[in-house]
Coordinates of C-alpha atoms (C1' of nucleotides) in Angstrom, one line a residue:
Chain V
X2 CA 10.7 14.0 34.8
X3 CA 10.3 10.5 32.8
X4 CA 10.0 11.0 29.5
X5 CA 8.0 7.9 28.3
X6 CA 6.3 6.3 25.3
X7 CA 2.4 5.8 24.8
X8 CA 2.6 2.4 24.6
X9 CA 3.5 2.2 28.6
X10 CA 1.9 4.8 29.6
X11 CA -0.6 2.7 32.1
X12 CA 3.0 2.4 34.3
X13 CA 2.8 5.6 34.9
X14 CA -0.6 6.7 36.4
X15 CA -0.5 9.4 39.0
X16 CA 3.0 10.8 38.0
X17 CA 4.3 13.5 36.1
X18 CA 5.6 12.2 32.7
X19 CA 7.4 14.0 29.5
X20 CA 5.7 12.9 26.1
X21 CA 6.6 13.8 23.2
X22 CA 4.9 13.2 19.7
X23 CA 2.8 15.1 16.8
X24 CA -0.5 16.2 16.7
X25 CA -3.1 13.3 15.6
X26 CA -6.1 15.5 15.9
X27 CA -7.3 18.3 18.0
X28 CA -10.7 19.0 19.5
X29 CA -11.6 22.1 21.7
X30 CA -14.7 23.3 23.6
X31 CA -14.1 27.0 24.7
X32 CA -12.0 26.4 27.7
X33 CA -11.1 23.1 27.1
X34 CA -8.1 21.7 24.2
X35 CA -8.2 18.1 23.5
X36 CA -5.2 17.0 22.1
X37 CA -4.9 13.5 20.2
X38 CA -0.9 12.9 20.7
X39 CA 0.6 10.2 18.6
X40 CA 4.5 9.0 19.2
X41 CA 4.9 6.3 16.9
X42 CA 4.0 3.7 19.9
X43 CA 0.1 4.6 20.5
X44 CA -2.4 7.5 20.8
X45 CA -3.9 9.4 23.8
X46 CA -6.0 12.4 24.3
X47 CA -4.3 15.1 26.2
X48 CA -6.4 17.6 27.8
X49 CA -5.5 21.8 28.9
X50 CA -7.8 23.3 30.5
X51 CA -7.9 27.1 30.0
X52 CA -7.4 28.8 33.6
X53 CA -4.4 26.6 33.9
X54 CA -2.3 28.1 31.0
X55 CA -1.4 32.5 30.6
X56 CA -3.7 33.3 27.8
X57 CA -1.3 33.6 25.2
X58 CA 0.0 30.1 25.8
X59 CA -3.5 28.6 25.5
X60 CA -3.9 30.2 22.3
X61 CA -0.5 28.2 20.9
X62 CA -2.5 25.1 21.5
X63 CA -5.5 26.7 19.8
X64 CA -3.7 27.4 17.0
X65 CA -1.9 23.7 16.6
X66 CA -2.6 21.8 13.1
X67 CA -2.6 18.2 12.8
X68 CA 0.9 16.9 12.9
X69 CA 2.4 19.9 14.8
X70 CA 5.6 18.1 16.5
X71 CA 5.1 18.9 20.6
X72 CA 6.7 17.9 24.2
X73 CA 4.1 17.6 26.6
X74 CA 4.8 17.3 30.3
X75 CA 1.5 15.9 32.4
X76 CA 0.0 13.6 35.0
X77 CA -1.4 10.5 33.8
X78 CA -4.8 9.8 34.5
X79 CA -7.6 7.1 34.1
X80 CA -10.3 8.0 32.3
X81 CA -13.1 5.5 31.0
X82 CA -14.4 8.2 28.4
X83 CA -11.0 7.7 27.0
X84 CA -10.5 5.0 24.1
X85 CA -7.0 3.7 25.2
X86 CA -8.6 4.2 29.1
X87 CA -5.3 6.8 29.9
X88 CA -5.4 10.6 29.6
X89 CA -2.8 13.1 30.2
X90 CA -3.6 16.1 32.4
X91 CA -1.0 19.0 30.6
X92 CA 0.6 21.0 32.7
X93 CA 3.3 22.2 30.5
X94 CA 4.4 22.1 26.8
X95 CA 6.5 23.1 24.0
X96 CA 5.2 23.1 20.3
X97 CA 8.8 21.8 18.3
X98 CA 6.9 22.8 15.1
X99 CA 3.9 24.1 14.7
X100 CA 2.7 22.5 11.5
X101 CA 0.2 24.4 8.7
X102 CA -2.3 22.6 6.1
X103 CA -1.3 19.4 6.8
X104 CA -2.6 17.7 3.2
X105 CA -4.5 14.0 4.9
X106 CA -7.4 15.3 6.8
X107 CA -9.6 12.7 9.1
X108 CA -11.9 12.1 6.1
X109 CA -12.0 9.9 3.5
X110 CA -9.0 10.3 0.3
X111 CA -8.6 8.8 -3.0
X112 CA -5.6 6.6 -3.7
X113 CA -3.6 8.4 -5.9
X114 CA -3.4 11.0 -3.6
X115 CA -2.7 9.1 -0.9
X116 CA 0.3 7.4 -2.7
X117 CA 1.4 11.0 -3.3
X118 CA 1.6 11.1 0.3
X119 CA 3.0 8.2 0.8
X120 CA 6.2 9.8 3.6
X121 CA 3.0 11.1 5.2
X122 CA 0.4 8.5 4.9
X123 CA 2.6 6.2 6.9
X124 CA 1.7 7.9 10.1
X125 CA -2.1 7.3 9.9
X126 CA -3.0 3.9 12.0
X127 CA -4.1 1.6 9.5
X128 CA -1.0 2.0 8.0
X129 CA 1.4 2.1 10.8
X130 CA -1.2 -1.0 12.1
X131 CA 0.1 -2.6 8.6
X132 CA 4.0 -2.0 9.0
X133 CA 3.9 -3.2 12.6
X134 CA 2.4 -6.4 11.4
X135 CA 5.0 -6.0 8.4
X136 CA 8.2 -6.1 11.3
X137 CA 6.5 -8.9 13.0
X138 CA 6.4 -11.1 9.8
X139 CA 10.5 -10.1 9.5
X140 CA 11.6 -10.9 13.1
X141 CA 9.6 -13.9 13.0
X142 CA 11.6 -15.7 9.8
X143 CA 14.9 -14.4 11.2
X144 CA 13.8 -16.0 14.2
X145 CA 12.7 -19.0 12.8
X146 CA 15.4 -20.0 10.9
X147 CA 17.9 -18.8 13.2
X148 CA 16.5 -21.0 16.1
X149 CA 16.8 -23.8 13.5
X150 CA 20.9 -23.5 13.2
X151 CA 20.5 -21.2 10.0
X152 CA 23.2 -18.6 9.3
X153 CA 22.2 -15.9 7.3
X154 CA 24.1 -14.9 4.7
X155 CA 23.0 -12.3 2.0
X156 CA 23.3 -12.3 -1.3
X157 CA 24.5 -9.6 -4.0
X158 CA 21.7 -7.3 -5.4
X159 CA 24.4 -6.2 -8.0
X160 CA 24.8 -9.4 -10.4
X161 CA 26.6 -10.0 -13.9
X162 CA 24.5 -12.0 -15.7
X163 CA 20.1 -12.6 -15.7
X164 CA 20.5 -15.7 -13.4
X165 CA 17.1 -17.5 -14.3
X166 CA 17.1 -15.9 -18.2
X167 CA 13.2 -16.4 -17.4
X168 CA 12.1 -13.1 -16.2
X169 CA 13.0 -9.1 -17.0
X170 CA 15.9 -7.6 -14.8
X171 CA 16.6 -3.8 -14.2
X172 CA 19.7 -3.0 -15.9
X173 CA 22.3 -0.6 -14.6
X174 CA 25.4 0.8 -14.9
X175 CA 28.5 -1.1 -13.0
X176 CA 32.1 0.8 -14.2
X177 CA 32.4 0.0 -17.8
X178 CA 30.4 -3.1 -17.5
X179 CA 26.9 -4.1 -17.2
X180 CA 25.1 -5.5 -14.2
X181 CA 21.6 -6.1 -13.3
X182 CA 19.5 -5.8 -10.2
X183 CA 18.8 -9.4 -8.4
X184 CA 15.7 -11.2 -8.9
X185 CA 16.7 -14.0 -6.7
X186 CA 19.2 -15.2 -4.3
X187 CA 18.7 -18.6 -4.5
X188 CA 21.9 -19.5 -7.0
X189 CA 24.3 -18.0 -4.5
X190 CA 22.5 -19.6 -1.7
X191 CA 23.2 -22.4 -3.0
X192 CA 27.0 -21.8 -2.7
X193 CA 26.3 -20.2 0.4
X194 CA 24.7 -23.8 1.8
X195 CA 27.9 -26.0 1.1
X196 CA 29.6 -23.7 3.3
X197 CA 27.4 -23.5 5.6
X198 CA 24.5 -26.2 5.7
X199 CA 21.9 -24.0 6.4
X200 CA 21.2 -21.0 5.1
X201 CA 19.2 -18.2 4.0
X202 CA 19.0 -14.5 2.8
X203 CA 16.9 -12.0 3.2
X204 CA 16.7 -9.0 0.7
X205 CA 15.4 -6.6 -1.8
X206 CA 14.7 -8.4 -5.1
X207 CA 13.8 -7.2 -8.4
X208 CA 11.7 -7.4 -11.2
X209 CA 11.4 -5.2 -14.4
X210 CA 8.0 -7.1 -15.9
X211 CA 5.6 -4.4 -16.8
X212 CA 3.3 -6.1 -14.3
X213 CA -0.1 -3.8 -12.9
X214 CA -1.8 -5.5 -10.8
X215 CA -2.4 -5.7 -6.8
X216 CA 0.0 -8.5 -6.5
X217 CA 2.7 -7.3 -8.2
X218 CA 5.6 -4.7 -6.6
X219 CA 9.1 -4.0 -9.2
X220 CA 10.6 -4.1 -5.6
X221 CA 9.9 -6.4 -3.0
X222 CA 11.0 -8.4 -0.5
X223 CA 12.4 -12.0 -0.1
X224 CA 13.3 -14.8 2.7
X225 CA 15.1 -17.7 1.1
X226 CA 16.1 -20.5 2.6
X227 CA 18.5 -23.0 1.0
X228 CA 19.5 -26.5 3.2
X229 CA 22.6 -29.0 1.8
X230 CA 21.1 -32.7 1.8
X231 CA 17.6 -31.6 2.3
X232 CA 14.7 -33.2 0.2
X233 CA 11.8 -31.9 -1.6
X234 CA 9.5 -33.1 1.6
X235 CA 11.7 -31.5 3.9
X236 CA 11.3 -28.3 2.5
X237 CA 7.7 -28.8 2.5
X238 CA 8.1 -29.3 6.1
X239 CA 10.6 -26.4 6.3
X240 CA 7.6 -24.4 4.5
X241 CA 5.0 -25.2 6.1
X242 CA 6.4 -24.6 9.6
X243 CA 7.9 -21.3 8.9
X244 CA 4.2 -20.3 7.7
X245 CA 2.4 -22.1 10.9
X246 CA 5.3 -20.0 13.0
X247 CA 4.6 -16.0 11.1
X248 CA 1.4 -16.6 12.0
X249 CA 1.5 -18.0 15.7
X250 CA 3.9 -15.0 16.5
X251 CA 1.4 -12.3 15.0
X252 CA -1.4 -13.3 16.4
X253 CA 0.0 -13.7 19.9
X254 CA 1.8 -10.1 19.8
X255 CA 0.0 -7.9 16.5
X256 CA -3.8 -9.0 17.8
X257 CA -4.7 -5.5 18.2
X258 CA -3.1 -4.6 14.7
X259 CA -5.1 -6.8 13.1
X260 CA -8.4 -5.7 14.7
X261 CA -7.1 -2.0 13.9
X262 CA -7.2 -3.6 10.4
X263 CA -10.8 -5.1 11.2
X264 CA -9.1 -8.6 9.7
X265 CA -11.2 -11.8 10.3
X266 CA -9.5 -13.5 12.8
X267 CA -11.0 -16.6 12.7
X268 CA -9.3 -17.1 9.3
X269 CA -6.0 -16.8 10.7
X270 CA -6.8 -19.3 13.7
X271 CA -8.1 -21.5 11.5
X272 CA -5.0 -22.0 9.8
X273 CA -3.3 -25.6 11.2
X274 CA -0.2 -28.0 9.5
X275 CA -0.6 -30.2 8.1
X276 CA -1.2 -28.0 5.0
X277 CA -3.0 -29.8 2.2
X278 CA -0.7 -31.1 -0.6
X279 CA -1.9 -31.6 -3.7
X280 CA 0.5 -32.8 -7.1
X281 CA 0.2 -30.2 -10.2
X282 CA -1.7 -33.5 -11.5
X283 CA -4.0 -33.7 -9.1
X284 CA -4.7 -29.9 -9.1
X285 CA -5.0 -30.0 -12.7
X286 CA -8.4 -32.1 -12.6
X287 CA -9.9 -30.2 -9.5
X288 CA -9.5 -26.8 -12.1
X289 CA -10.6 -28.8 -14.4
X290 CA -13.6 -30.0 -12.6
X291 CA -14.4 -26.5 -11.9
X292 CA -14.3 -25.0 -15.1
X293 CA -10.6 -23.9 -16.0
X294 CA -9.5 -24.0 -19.5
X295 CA -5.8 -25.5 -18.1
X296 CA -4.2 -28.4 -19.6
X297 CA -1.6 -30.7 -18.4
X298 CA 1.6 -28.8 -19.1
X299 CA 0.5 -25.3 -18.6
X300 CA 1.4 -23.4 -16.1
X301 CA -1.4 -21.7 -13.7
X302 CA -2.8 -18.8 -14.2
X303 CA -3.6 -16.4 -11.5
X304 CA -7.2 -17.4 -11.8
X305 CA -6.7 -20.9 -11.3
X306 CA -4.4 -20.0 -8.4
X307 CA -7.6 -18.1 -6.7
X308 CA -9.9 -20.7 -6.8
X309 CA -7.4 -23.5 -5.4
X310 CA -6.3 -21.4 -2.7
X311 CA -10.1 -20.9 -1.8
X312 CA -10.7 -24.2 -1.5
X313 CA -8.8 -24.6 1.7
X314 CA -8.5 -23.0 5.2
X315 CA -4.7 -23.2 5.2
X316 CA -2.0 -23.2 2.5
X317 CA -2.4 -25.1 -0.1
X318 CA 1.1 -26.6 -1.3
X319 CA 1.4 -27.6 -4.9
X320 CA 4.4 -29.3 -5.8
X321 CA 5.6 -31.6 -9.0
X322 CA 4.7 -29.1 -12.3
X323 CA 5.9 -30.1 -15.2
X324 CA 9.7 -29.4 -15.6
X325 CA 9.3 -27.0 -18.7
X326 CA 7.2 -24.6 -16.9
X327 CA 9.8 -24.4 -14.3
X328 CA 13.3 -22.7 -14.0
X329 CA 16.5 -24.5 -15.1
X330 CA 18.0 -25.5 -12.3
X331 CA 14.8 -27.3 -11.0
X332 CA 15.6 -31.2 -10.0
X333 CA 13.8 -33.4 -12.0
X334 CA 11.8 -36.2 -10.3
X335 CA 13.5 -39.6 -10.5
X336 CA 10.4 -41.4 -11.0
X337 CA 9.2 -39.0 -13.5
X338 CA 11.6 -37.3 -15.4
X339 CA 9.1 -34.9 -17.1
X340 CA 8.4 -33.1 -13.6
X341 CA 10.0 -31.2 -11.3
X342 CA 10.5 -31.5 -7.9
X343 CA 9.3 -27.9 -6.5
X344 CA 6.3 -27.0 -4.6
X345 CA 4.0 -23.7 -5.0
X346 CA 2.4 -22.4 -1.6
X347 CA -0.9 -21.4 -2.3
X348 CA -2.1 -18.7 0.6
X349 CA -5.5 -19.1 1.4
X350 CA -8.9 -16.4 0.8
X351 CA -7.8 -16.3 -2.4
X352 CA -4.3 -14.8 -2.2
X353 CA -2.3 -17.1 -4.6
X354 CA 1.2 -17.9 -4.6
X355 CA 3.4 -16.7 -1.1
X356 CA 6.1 -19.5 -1.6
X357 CA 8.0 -21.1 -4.4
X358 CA 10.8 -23.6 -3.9
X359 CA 12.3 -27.0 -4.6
X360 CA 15.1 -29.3 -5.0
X361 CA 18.0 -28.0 -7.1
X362 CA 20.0 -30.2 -9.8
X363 CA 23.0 -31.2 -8.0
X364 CA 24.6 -33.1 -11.5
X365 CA 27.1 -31.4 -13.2
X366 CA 26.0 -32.8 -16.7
X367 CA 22.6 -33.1 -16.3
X368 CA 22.7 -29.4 -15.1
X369 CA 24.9 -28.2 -18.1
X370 CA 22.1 -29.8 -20.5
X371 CA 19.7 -27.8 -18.8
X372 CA 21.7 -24.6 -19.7
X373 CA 21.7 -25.2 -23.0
X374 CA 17.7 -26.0 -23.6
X375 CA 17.2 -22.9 -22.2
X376 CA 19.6 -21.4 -24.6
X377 CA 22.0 -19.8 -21.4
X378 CA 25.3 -19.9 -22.0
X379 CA 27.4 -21.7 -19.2
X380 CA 30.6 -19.5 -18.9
X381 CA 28.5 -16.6 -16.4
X382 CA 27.5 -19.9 -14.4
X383 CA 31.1 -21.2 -14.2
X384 CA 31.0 -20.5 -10.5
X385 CA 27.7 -22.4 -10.0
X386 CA 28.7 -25.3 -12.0
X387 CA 31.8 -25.7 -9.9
X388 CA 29.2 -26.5 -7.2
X389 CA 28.4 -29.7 -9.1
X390 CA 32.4 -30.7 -9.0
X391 CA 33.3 -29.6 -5.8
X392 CA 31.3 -32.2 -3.4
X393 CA 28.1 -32.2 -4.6
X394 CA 25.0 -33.3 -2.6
X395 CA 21.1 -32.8 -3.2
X396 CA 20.1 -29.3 -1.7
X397 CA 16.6 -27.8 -1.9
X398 CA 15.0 -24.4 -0.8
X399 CA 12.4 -21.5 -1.0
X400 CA 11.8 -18.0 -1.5
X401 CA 8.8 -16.3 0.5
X402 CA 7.8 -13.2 -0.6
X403 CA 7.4 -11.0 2.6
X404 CA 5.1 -8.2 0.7
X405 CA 2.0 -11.4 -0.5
X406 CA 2.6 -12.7 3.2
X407 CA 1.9 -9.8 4.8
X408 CA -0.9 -8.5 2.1
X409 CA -2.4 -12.1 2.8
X410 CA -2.4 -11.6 6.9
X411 CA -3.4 -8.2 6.8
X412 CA -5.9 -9.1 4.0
X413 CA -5.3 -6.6 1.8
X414 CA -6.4 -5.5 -1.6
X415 CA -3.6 -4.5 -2.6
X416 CA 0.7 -5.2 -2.1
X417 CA 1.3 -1.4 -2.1
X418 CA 0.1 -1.1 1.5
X419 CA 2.7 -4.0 2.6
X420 CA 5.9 -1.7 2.0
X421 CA 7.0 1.6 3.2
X422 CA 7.5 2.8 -0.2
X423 CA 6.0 0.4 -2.9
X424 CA 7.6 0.8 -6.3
X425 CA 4.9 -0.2 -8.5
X426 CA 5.1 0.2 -12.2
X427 CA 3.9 3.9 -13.0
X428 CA 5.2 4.9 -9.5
X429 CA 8.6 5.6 -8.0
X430 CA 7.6 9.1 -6.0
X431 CA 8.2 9.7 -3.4
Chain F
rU29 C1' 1.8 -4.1 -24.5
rC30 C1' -3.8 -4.6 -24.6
rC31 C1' -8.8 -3.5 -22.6
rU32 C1' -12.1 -0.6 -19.3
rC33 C1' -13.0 3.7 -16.3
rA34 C1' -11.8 8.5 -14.3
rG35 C1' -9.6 13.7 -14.1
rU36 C1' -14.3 20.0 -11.3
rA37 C1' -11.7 24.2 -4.7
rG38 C1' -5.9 21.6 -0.7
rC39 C1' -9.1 16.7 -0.2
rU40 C1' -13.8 13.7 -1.2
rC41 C1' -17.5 14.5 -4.5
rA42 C1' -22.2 17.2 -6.9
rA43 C1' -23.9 20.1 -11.1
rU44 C1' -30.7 17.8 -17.8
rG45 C1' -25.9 21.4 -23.3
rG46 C1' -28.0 27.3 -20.2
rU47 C1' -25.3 31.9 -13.5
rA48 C1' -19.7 26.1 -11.0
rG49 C1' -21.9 23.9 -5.6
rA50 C1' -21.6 21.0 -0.8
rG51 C1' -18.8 18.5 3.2
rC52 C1' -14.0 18.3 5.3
rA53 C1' -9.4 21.3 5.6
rU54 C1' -7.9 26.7 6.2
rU55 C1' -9.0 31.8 8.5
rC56 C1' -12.3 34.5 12.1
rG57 C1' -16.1 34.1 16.1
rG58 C1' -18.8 30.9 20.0
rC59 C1' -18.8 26.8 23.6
rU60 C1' -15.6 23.3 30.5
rG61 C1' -15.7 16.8 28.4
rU62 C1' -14.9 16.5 23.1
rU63 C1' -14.5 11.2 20.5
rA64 C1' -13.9 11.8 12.2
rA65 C1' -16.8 17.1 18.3
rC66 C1' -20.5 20.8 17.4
rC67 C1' -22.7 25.9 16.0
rG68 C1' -22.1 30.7 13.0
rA69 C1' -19.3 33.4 9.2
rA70 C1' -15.4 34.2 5.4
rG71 C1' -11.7 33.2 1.7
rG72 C1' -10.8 29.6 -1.9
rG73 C1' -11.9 27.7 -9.4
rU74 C1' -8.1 29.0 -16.7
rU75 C1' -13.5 22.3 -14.6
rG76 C1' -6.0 17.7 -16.8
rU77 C1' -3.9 19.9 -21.9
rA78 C1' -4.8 21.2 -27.1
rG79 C1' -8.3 21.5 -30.9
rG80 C1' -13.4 20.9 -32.7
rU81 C1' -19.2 20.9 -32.8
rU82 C1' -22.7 24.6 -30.8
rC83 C1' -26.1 30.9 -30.1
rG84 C1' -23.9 28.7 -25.6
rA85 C1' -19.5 23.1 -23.4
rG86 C1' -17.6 20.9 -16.7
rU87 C1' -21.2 18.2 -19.8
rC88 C1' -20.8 16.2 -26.9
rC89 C1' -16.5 14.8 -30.5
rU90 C1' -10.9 13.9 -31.6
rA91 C1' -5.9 13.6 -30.0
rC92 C1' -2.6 13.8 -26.0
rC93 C1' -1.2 13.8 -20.7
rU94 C1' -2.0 11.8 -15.8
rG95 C1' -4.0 8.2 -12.6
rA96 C1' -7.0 3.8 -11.2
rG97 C1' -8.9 -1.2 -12.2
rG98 C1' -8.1 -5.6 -15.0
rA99 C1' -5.5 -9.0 -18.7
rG100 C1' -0.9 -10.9 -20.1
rC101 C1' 3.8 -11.7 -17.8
rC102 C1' 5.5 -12.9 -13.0
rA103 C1' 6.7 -14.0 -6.9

RNA sequence: UCCUCAGUAGCUCAAUGGUAGAGCAUUCGGCUGUUAACCGAAGGGUUGUAGGUUCGAGUCCUACCUGAGGAGCCA
């Protein structure tokens, strides 16, 4: 007999199939069990029917608690009063496990407990709606940049030194030395992409800031691309397509995860290149127009972030801040020194920043300089400065953060939702 | 780190300073088509912790613990 998954089940109507699964929910009416089965792939509604099953094997499936483990062999059936439209007739089954007091009920739970729960939260279906959308948003930057020629090469989470010196890194123990979790890939990707072009990585990054808010994760997720030769424009482009290309690809193949979700739709449709670009100058005086307290030179605050991103359908892409707000290694402008050349993507509805990027200093003195104004000491970056000596060209990248993307598509409250196991600040069970 | 709010049954929540309750979950009983099924019954509590005020505290006060929301910081 065929053992076969929810998800194909309309294949299989009239014949005898095995499925196995756990218990979603359970209804009965005196002679009649309804059994909600879930395998990871879909739901549907099993039905026994008394003078089919011995007595004391009717009474197993009376006695089943939500998320007993079972194999169920039955014919598959249409049935309109069914929501997916199949129903299994059992013929046979064997409980695995028959599970007691399981703790998420079908009724409404407070977060906190629900976070408790996280190992078993996961298997209710606005959740596992969120983590399918989650893959899709993975397999489609692997497969955008790997249609493009890009060769993925990932970068160390163990690392000697705080590569930016801007933000708070997890320390840990390496040996007799000291190393620190990664907060970025970028500066090895950038060794990476004058062996290779094209590149990008794809990993767990880190952040000890003692950040608690919902767009904030010590653990999340990063795609960064870095291309030899390419311009500040063309990573725009790069950008902009890869955002244009997430979205195509969960739309056509995660529609009915995002109407599990009950997201607007629309919003995603609506979202079209080319995205708006706007200089930090020019979005300076549209916050200033509407009532922000920034001032050339600042950087923006979160707030300011929400109300440009809601000005717009798509993206917004910010690009040019002044060069002091930014990271070291930032290119400066040519025409205006006092800038860099790096963009900000702006997700839309209010979401804030999903992408940050830009064109890295490729001199080898102008670089150094930049080392000391931000008081790092160049012998840790001896590697990366022998990138300025060894055939130096302009190179420019991003870094998308998968958790905001996802949070953003799913439109979400929160990041916590976005990751399997979110490590937020006051958090690290289970 | 700062500000605000909240901790009562396994869960979600009630309870004017005066006998601690309901729904769901659990257990038992009923029902051949249920859709968060329904109907009947039962069990389930050191009201986050420690003090204090009071004849009397879940309720008021103080400290602490835990969690949530926000700010700053950041992606």
């Amino acid at each position: 007999m065929p053992v076969v998954y929810v998800e194909n089940i309309g294949d299989w109507e009239g014949k005898e199939v095995t499925l196995r699964g756990w218990v979603y929910n359970r209804r009965s009416s005196g002679k009649l069990q309804f059994i909600l089965l879930r395998d990871g792939t879909g739901v549907i509604q099993c039905v026994a029917f008394k003078g089919n099953f011995p007595p004391e094997e009717f009474a197993l499936l009376d006695a089943l608690g939500q998320e007993s483990s079972l194999e169920i062999h039955g014919v598959v059936r249409t049935d309109s009063r069914s929501p997916g439209g199949f129903e299994l007739d059992i013929r046979r089954f064997r409980v695995i496990q028959a599970a007691d007091n399981y703790p998420i009920t079908p009724k409404e739970h407070g977060t906190s407990f629900l976070m408790e729960n996280r190992h078993l939260w996961l298997r209710s279906s606005r959740q596992h709606a969120i983590l399918k959308i989650r893959h899709e948003v993975i397999r489609a930057c692997r497969d955008y940049f790997d249609d493009r020629g890009f060769t993925l090469v990932d970068t160390p989470i163990f690392t000697p030194n705080a590569c930016e010196g801007t933000t708070t890194l997890f320390e840990t123990g390496y040996f007799d030395q000291t190393a620190y979790l990664t907060q970025s890939g970028q500066l090895y990707n950038e060794a990476t992409a004058a062996a290779f072009g094209k590149v990008y990585c794809f990993g767990p990054t880190f952040r000890a800031e003692k950040s608690k808010t919902r767009r904030h994760l010590m653990e999340f997720w990063m795609v960064e691309p870095e291309v030899a030769f390419a311009t500040l424009e063309e990573t725009m482009d790069l950008a902009e397509g890869l955002v244009c290309f997430i979205l195509e690809r969960v739309l056509a193949r995660r529609r009915a995860q995002l109407e599990i979700l009950e997201r607007d739709i629309g919003a995603l449709v609506r979202v079209a290149g080319p995205f708006p670009r706007l200089s930090y100058d020019e979005a300076v005086k549209v916050l200033q127009a509407s009532g922000s307290a920034i001032e050339w030179g600042g950087d923006l605050g979160g707030g300011d972030e929400t109300v440009l991103s809601e000005r717009y359908d798509s993206p917004v892409m910010v690009h040019r801040y002044p060069a002091a707000v930014k990271a070291f290694y930032m290119q400066p402008d040519p025409e205006r020194a006092e800038v860099a050349l790096c963009v900000d993507v702006l997700a839309p509805e209010g979401y804030g920043e999903i992408i940050g990027g830009g064109a890295r200093i490729h001199d080898h003195d102008l670089l150094l300089g930049r080392l000391a104004e931000h008081a790092l000491s160049p012998e840790p970056f001896g590697w990366y400065l022998d990138l300025r000596k060894y055939g130096a060209v302009p190179h420019a990248g991003f870094g998308m953060g998968i958790e905001r993307v996802v949070a953003w598509i799913c439109h979400l409250t929160h990041l916590r939702e976005t990751i399997a196991f979110p490590r937020t600040l006051y958090r690290i069970y289970p």
